[in-house]
Tab-separated table of C-alpha atoms in Angstrom:
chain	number	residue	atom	x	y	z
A	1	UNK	CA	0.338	2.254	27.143
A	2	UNK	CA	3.364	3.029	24.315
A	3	UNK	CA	2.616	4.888	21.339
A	4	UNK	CA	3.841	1.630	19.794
A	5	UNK	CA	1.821	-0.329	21.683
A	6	UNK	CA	-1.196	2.054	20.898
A	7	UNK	CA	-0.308	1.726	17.269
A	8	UNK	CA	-0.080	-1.998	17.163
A	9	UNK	CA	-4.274	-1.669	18.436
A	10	UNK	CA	-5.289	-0.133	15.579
A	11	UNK	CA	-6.683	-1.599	12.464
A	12	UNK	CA	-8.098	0.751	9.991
A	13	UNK	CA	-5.549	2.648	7.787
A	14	UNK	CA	-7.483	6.025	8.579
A	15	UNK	CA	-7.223	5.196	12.253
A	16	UNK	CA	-3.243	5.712	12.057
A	17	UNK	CA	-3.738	8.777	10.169
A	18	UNK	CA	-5.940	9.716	12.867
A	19	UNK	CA	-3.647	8.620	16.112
A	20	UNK	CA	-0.684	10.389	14.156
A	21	UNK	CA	-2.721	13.566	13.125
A	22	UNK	CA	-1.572	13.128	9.559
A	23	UNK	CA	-3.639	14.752	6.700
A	24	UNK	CA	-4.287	13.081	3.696
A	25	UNK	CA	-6.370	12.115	0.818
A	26	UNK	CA	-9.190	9.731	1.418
A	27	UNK	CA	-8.973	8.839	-2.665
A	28	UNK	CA	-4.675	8.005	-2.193
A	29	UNK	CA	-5.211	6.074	1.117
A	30	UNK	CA	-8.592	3.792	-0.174
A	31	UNK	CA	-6.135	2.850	-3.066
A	32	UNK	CA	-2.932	2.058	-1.060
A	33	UNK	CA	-4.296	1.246	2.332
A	34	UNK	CA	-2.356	-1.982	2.757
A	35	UNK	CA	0.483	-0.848	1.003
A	36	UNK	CA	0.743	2.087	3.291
A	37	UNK	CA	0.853	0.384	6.618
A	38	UNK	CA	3.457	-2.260	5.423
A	39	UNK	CA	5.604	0.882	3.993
A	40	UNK	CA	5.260	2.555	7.587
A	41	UNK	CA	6.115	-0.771	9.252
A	42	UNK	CA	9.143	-1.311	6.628
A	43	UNK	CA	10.556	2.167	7.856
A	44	UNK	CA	9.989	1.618	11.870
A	45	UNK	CA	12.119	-1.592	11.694
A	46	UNK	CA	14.361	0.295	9.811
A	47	UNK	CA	14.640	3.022	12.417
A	48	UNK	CA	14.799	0.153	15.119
A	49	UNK	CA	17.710	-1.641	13.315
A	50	UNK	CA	19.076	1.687	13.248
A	51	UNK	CA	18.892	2.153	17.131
A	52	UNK	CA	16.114	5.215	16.346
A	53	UNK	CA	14.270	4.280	19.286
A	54	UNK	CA	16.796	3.788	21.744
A	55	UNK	CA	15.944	6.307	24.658
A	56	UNK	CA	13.358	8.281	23.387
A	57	UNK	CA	10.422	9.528	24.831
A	58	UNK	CA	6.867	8.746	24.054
A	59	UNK	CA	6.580	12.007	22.477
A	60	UNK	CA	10.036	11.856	20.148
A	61	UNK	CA	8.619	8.110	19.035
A	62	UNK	CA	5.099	9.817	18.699
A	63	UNK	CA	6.971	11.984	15.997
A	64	UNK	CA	9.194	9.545	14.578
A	65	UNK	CA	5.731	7.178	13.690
A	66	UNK	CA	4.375	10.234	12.614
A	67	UNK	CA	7.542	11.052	9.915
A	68	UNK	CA	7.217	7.612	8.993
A	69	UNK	CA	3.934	7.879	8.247
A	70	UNK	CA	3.914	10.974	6.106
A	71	UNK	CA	6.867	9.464	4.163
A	72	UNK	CA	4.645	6.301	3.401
A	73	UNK	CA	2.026	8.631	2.474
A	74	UNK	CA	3.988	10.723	-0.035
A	75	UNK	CA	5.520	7.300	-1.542
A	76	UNK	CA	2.400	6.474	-2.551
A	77	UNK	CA	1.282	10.224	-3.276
A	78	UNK	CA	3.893	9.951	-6.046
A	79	UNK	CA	3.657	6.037	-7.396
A	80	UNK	CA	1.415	3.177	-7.075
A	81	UNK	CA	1.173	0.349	-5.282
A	82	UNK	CA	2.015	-1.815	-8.386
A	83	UNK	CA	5.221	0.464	-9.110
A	84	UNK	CA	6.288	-0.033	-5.762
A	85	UNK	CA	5.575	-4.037	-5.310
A	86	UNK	CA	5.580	-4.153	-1.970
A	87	UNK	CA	3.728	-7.291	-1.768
A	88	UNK	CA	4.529	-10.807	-3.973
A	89	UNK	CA	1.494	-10.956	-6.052
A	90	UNK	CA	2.626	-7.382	-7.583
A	91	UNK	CA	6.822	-8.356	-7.399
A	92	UNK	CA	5.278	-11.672	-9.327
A	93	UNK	CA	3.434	-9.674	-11.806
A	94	UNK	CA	5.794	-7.722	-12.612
A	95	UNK	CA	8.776	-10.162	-13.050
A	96	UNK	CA	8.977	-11.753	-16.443
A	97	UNK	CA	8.185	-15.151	-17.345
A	98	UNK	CA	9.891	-18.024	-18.155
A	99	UNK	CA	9.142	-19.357	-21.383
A	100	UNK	CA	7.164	-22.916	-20.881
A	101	UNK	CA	9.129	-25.870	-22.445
A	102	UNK	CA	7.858	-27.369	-25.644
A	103	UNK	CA	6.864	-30.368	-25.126
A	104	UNK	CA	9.019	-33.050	-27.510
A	105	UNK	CA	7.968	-36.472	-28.440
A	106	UNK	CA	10.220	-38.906	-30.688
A	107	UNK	CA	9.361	-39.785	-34.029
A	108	UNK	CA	9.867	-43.564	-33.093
A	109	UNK	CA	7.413	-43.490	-29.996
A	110	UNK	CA	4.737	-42.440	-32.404
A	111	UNK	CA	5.571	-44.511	-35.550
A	112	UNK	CA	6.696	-47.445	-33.231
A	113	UNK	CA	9.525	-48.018	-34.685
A	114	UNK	CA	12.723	-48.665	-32.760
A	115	UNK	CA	15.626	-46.481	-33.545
A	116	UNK	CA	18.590	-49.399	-33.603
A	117	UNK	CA	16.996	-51.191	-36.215
């Protein structure tokens, strides 16, 4: 098996931490587990865009995961995952709301009157 293939098996946030032999702080990653995987995956399609991947060993993609990681990591070392809306229920939160219109009702439809008369 790939590293990537390897990678797409696991589950568990600490598990990637684990298979990548990245440190970090159980508190930072309980908060931002979610957020930290879809960061990591955000920067590997970058890097595949990018051609990152093209001829490299297992080892040299190994490594690149493993940057890609640690930058997730410190992203969230340094923010939150509400500053960094990575997800729609945060980029909704955040966004700011359209007033809601007032509703308006004639004069004449209450009264009953007609207005050409």
């Amino acid at each position: 098996m790939s590293v990537l293939d390897d990678l797409a098996g696991l589950s568990a946030a600490e598990e990637f931490f684990a298979y990548l032999d990245v440190a970090y702080e159980p508190a930072v990653v309980h908060v931002a587990r979610l957020h930290l995987l879809r960061r990591m995956g955000h920067y590997l399609k970058i890097s595949e865009a990018e051609g990152a991947f093209d001829a490299l060993d297992e080892e040299a993609v190994r490594l690149l995961c493993r940057t890609h990681l640690q930058q997730a990591y410190q992203d969230f070392v340094a923010s939150s995952p509400i500053e960094e809306r990575l997800f729609k229920v945060h980029q909704d939160a955040a966004s700011p709301k359209p007033q809601p219109a007032k509703p308006f009702v004639a004069l004449s439809s209450v009264t009953g009157a007609n207005s050409g008369t």
